[in-house]
PDB file of C-alpha atoms in Angstrom:
ATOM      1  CA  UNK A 146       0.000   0.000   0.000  1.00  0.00           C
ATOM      2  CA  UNK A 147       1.009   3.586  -1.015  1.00  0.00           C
ATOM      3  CA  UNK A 148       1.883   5.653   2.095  1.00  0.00           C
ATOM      4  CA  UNK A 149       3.045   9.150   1.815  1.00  0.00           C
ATOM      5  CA  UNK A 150       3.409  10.774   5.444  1.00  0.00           C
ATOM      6  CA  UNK A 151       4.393  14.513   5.636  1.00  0.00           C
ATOM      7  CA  UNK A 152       5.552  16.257   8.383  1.00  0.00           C
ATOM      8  CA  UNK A 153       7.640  19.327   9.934  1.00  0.00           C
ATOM      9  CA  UNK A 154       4.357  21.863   9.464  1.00  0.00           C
ATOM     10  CA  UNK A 155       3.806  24.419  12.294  1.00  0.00           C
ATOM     11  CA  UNK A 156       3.823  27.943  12.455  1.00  0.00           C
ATOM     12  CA  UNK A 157       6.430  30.444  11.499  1.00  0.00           C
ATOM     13  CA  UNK A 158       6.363  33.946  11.645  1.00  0.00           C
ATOM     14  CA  UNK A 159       6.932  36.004   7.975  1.00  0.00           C
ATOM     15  CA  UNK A 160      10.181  35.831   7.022  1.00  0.00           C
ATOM     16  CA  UNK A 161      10.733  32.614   8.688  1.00  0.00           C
ATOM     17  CA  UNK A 162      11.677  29.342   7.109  1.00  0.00           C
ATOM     18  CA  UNK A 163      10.380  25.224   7.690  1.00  0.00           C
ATOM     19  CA  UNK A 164      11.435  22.857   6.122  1.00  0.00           C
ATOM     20  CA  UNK A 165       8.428  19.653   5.068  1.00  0.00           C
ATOM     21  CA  UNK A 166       9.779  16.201   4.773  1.00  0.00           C
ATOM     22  CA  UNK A 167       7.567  13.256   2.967  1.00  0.00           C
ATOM     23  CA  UNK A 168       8.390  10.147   4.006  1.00  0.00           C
ATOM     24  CA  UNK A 169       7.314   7.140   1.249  1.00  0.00           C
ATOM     25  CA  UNK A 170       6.823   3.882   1.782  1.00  0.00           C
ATOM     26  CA  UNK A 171       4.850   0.887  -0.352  1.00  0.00           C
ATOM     27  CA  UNK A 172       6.058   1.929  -3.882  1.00  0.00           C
ATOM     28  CA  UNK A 173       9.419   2.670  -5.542  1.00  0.00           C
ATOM     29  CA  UNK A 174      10.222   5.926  -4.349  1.00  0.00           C
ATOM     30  CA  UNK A 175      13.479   6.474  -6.649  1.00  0.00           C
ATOM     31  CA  UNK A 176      11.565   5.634 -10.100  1.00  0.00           C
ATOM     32  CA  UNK A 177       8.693   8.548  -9.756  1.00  0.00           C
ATOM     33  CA  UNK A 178       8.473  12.018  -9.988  1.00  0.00           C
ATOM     34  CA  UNK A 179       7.561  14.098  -6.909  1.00  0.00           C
ATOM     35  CA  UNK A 180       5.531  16.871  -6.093  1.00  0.00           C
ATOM     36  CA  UNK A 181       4.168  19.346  -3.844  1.00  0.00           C
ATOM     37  CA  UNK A 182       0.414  20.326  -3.960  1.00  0.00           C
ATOM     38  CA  UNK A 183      -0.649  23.258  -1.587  1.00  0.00           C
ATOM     39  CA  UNK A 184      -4.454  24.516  -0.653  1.00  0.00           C
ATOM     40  CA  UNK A 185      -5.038  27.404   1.369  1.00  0.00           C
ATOM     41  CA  UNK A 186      -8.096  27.491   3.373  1.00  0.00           C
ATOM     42  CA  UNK A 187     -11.134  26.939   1.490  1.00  0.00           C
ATOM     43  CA  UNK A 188      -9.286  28.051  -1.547  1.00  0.00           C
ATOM     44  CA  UNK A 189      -8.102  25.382  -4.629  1.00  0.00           C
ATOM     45  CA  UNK A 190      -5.180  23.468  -5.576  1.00  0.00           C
ATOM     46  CA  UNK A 191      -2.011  25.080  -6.875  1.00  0.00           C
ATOM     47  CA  UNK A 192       0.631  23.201  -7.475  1.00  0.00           C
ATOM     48  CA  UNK A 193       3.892  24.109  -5.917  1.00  0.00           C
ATOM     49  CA  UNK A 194       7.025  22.019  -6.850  1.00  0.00           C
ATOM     50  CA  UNK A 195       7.850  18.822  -8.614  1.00  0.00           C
ATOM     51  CA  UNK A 196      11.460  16.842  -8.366  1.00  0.00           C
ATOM     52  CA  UNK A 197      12.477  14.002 -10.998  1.00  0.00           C
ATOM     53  CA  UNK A 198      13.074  10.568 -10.266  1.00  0.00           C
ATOM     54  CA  UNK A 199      16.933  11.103  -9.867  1.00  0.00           C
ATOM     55  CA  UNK A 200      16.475  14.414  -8.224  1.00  0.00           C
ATOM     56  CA  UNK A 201      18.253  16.201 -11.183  1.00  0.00           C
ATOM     57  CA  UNK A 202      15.127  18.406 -12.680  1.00  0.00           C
ATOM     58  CA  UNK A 203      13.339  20.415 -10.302  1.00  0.00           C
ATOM     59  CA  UNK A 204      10.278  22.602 -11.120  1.00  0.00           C
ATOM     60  CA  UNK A 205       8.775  25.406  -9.470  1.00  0.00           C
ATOM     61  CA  UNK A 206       5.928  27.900  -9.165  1.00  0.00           C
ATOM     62  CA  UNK A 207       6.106  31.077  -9.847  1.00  0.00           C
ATOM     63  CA  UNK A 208       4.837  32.375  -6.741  1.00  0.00           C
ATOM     64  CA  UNK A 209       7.884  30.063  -4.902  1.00  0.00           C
ATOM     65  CA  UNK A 210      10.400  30.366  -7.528  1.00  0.00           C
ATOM     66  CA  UNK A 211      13.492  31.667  -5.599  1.00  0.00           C
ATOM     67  CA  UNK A 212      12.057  30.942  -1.911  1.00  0.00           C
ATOM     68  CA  UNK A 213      11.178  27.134  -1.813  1.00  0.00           C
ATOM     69  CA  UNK A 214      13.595  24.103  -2.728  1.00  0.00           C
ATOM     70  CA  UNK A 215      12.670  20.826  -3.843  1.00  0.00           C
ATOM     71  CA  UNK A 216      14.831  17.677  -3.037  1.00  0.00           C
ATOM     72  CA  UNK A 217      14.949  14.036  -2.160  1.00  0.00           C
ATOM     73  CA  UNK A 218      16.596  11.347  -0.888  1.00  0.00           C
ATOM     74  CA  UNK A 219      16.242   8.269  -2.245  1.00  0.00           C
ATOM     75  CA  UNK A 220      18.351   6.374   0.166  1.00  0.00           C
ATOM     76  CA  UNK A 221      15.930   7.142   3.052  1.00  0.00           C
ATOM     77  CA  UNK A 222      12.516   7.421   0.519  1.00  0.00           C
ATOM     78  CA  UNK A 223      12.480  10.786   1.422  1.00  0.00           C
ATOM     79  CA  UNK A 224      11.174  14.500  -0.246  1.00  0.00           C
ATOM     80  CA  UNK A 225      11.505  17.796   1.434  1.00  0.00           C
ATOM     81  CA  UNK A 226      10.503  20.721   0.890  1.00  0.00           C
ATOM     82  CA  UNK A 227      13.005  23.891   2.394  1.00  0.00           C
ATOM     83  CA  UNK A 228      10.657  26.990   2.459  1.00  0.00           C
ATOM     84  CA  UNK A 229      12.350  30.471   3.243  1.00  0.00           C
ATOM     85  CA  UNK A 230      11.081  34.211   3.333  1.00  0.00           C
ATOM     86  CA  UNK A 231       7.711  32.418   4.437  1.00  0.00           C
ATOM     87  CA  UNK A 232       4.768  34.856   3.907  1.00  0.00           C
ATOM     88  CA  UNK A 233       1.183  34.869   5.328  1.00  0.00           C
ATOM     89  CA  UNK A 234       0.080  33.904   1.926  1.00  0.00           C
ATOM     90  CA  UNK A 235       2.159  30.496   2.145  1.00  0.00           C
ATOM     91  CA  UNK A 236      -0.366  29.716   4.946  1.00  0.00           C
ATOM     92  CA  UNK A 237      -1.932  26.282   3.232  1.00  0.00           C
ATOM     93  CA  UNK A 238      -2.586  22.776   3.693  1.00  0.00           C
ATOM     94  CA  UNK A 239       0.437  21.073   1.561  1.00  0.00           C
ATOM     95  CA  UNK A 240       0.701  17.887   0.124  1.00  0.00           C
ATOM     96  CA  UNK A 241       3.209  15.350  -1.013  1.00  0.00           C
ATOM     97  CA  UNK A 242       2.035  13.722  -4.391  1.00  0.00           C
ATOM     98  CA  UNK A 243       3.149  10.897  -5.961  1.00  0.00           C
ATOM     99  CA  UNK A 244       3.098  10.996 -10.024  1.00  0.00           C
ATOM    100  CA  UNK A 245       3.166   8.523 -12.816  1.00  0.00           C
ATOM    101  CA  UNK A 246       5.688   9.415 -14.870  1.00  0.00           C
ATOM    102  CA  UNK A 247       4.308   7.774 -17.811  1.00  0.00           C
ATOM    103  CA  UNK A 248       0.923   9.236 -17.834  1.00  0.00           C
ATOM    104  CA  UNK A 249       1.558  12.326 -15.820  1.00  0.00           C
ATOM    105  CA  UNK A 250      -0.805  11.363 -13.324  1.00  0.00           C
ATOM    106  CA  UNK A 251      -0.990  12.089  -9.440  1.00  0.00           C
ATOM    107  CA  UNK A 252      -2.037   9.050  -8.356  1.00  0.00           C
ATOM    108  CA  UNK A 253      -1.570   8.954  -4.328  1.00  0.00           C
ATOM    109  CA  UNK A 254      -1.766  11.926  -2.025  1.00  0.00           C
ATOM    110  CA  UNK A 255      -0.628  12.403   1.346  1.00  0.00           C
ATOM    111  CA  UNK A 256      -2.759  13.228   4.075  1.00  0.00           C
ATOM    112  CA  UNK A 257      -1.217  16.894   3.851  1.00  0.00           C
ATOM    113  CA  UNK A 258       0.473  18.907   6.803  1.00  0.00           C
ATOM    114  CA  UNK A 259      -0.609  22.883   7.655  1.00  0.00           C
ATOM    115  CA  UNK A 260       1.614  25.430   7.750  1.00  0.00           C
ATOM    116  CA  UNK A 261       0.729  28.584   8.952  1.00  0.00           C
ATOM    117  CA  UNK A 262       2.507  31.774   8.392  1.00  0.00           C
ATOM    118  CA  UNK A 263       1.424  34.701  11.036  1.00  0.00           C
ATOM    119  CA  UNK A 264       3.099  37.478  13.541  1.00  0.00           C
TER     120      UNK A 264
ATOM    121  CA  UNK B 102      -1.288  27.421 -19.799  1.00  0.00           C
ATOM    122  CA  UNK B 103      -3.878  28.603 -17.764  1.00  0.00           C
ATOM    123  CA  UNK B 104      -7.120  26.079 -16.408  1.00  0.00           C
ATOM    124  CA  UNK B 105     -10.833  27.533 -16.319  1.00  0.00           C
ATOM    125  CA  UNK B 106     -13.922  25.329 -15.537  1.00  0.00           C
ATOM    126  CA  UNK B 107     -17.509  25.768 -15.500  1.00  0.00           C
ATOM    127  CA  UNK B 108     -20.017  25.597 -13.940  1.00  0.00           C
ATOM    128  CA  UNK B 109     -18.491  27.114 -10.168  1.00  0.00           C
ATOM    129  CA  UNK B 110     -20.851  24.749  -8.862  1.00  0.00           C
ATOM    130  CA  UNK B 111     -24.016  23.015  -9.516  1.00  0.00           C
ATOM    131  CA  UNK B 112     -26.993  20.910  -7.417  1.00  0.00           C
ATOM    132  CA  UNK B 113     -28.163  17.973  -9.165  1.00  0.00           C
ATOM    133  CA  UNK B 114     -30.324  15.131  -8.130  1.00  0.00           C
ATOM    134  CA  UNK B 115     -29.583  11.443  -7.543  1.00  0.00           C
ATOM    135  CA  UNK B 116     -29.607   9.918 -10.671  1.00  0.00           C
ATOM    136  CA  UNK B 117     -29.131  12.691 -12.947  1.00  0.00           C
ATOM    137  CA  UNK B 118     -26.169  13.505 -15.577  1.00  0.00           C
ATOM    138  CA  UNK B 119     -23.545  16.230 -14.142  1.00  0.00           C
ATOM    139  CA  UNK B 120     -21.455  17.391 -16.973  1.00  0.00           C
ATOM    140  CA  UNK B 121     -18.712  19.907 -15.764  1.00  0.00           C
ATOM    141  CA  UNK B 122     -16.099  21.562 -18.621  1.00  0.00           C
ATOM    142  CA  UNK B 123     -12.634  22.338 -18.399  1.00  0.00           C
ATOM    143  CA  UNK B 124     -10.798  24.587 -20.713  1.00  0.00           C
ATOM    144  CA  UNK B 125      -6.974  25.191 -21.254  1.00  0.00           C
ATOM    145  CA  UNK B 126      -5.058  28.675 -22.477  1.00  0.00           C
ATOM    146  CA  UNK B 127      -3.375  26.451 -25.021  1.00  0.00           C
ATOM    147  CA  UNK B 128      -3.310  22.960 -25.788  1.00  0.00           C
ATOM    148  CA  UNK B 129      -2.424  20.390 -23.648  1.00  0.00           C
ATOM    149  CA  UNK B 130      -2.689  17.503 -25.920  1.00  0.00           C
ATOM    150  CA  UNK B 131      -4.609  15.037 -24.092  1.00  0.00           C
ATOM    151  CA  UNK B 132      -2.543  15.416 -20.858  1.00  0.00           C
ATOM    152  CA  UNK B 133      -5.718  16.391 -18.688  1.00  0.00           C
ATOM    153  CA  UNK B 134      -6.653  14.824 -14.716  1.00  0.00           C
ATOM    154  CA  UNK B 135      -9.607  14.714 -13.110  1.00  0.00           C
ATOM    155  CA  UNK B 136      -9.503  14.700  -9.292  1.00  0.00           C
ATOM    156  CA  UNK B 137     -12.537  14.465  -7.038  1.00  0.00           C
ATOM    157  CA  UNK B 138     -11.874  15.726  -3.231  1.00  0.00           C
ATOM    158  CA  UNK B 139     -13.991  15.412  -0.257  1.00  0.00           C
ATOM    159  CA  UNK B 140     -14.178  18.266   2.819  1.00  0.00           C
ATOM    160  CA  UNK B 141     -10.951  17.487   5.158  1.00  0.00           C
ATOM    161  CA  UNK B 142      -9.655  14.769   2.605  1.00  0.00           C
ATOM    162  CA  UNK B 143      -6.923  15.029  -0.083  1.00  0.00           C
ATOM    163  CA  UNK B 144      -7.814  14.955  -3.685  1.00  0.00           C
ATOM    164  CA  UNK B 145      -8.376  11.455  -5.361  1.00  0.00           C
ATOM    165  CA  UNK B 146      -7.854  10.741  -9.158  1.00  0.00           C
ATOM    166  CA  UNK B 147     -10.576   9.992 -11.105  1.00  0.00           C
ATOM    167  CA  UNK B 148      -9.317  10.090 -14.543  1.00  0.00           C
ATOM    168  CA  UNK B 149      -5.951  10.456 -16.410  1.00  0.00           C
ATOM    169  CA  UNK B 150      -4.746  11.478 -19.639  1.00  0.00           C
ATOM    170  CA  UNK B 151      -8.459  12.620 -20.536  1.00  0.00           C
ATOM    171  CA  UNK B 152     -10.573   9.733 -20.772  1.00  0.00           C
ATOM    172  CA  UNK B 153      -8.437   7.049 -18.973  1.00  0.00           C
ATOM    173  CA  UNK B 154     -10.456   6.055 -15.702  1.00  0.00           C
ATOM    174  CA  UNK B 155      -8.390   5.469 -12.830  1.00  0.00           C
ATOM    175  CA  UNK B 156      -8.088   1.740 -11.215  1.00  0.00           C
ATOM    176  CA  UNK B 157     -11.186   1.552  -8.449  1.00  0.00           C
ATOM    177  CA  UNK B 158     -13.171   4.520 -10.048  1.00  0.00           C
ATOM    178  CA  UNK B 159     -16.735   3.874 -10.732  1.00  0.00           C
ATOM    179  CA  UNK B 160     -17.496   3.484 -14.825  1.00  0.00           C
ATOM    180  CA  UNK B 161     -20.169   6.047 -13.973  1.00  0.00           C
ATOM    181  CA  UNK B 162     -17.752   8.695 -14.481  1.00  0.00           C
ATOM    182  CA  UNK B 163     -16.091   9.480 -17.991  1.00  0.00           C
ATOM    183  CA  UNK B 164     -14.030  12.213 -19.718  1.00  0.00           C
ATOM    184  CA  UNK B 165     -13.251  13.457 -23.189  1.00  0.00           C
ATOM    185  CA  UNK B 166     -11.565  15.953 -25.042  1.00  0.00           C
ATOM    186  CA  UNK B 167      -8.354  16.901 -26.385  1.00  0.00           C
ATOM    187  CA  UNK B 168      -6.493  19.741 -26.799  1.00  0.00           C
ATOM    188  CA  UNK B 169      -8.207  22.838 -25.004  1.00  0.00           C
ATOM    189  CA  UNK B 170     -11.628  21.427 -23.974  1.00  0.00           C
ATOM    190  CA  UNK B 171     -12.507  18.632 -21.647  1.00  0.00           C
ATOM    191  CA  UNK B 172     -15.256  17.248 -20.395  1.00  0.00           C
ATOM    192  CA  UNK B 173     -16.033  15.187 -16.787  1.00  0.00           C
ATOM    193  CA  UNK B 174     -19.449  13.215 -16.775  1.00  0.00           C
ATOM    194  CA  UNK B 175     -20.867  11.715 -14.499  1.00  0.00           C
ATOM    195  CA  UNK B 176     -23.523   9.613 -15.581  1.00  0.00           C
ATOM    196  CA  UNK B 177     -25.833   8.223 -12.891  1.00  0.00           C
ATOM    197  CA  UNK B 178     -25.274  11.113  -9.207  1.00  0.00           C
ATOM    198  CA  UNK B 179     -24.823   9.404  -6.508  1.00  0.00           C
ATOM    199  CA  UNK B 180     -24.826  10.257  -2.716  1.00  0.00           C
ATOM    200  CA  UNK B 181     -21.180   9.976  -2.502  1.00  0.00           C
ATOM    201  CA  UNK B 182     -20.797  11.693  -5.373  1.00  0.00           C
ATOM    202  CA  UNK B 183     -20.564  15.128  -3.479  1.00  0.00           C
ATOM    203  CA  UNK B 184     -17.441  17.314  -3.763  1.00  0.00           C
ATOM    204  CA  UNK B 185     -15.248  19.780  -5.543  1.00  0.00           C
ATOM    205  CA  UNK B 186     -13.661  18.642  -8.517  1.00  0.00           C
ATOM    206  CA  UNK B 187     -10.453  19.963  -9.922  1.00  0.00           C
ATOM    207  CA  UNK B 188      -9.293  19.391 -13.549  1.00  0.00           C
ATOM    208  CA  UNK B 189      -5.315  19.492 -13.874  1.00  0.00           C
ATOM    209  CA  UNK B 190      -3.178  19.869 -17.176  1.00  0.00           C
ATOM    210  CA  UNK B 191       0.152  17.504 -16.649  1.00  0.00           C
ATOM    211  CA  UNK B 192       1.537  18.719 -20.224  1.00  0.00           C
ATOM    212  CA  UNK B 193       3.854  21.059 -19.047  1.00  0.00           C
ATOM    213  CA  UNK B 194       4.605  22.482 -15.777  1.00  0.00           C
ATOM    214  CA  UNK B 195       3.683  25.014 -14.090  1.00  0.00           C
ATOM    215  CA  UNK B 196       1.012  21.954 -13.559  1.00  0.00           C
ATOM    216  CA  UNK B 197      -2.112  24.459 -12.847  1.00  0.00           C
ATOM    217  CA  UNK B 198      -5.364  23.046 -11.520  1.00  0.00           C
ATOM    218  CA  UNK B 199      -8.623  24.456 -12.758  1.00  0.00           C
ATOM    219  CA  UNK B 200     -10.387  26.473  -9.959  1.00  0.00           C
ATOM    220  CA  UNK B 201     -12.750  23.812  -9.348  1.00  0.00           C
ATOM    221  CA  UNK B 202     -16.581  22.996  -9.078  1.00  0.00           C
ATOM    222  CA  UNK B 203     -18.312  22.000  -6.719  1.00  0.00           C
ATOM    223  CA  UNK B 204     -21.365  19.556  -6.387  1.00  0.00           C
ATOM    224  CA  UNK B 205     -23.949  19.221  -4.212  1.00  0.00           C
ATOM    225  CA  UNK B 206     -26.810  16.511  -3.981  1.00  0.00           C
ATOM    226  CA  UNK B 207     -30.038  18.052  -3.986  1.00  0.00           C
TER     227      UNK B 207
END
């Protein structure tokens, strides 16, 4: 079974930075794509960051280009997620997804993990 | 390539057809999602690559289209049919979602 477990959400004031981990288990972590989904409350989806199998392409956002790094370990079936210069509208629910590389699917979702940015 | 969909939301009845549309800026071949989420749950996939149903997903629901217009069907509303649900272009990234629709059971 698919299991994608985030943690290392909280709050942070603006400016701040947290760092999410994703730990994977149930699949073969180092032979799919990554990615980070984000919803702020009661708002939509928006897709945040996506990481290639080997960890050599990352993708971003424009509205995290420059602040938020994608990476991964595949020795430990690990993503992260480093976000710095955190501002109150990073406050969301954000998710670790799973994709297909084949079909460019998201096929499993994690539970998600809140961060909340605020003074 | 931006994501629209229509309608914002919509009541139907049990048993009815629900048809909801998705439109890209620009094509996205036939590299369109569907995902269905519940309130407090994550999102679940309900279709790939436009018309491709997911393992596990009811044959009630369907999609078409290529290119810039999409459709999601659902043919026969259930009760646990409620939700939002997001379409998603996986052609090229940025990967935006549409804004979403949601559905209610009347």
């Amino acid at each position: 079974e698919v299991q994608l477990l985030e943690s290392g959400g909280g709050l942070v004031q603006p400016g701040g930075s947290l760092r999410l981990s994703c730990e994977a288990s149930g699949f073969s972590f180092s032979t799919h794509h990554m990615n980070w989904v984000r919803q702020a409350p009661g708002k939509g989806l928006e897709w945040v960051a996506a990481i290639s199998d080997t960890g050599a392409g990352t993708y971003y956002a424009d509205s995290v280009w420059g602040r938020f790094t994608i990476s991964r370990d595949n020795s430990k079936n690990t993503l992260f997620l480093q976000m710095n210069s955190l501002r109150a509208e990073d406050t969301a629910l954000y998710y670790c997804v799973k994709e297909v590389i084949v079909q460019q699917k998201f096929d499993h979702w994690g539970q998600g993990i809140l961060v909340t940015v605020s003074s | 390539i931006q994501m629209t969909q229509s309608p914002s939301s919509l009541s139907a009845s049990l048993g009815d057809s629900v048809t909801i549309t998705c439109r890209a800026s620009e094509t996205v071949d036939s590299y369109l999602n569907w995902y269905q989420q519940k309130p407090g749950k994550a999102p679940k996939l309900l279709i790939y690559l436009a018309s491709t149903l997911q393992t596990g997903v009811p044959s009630r629901f369907s999609g078409s289209g290529s290119g810039t217009e999409f459709t999601l069907t659902i043919s026969s509303l259930q009760p646990e049919d409620y939700g939002t649900y997001y379409c998603q272009q996986s052609f090229t990234t940025p990967f935006f979602f549409g804004p979403g629709t949601k559905v209610d059971i009347k």
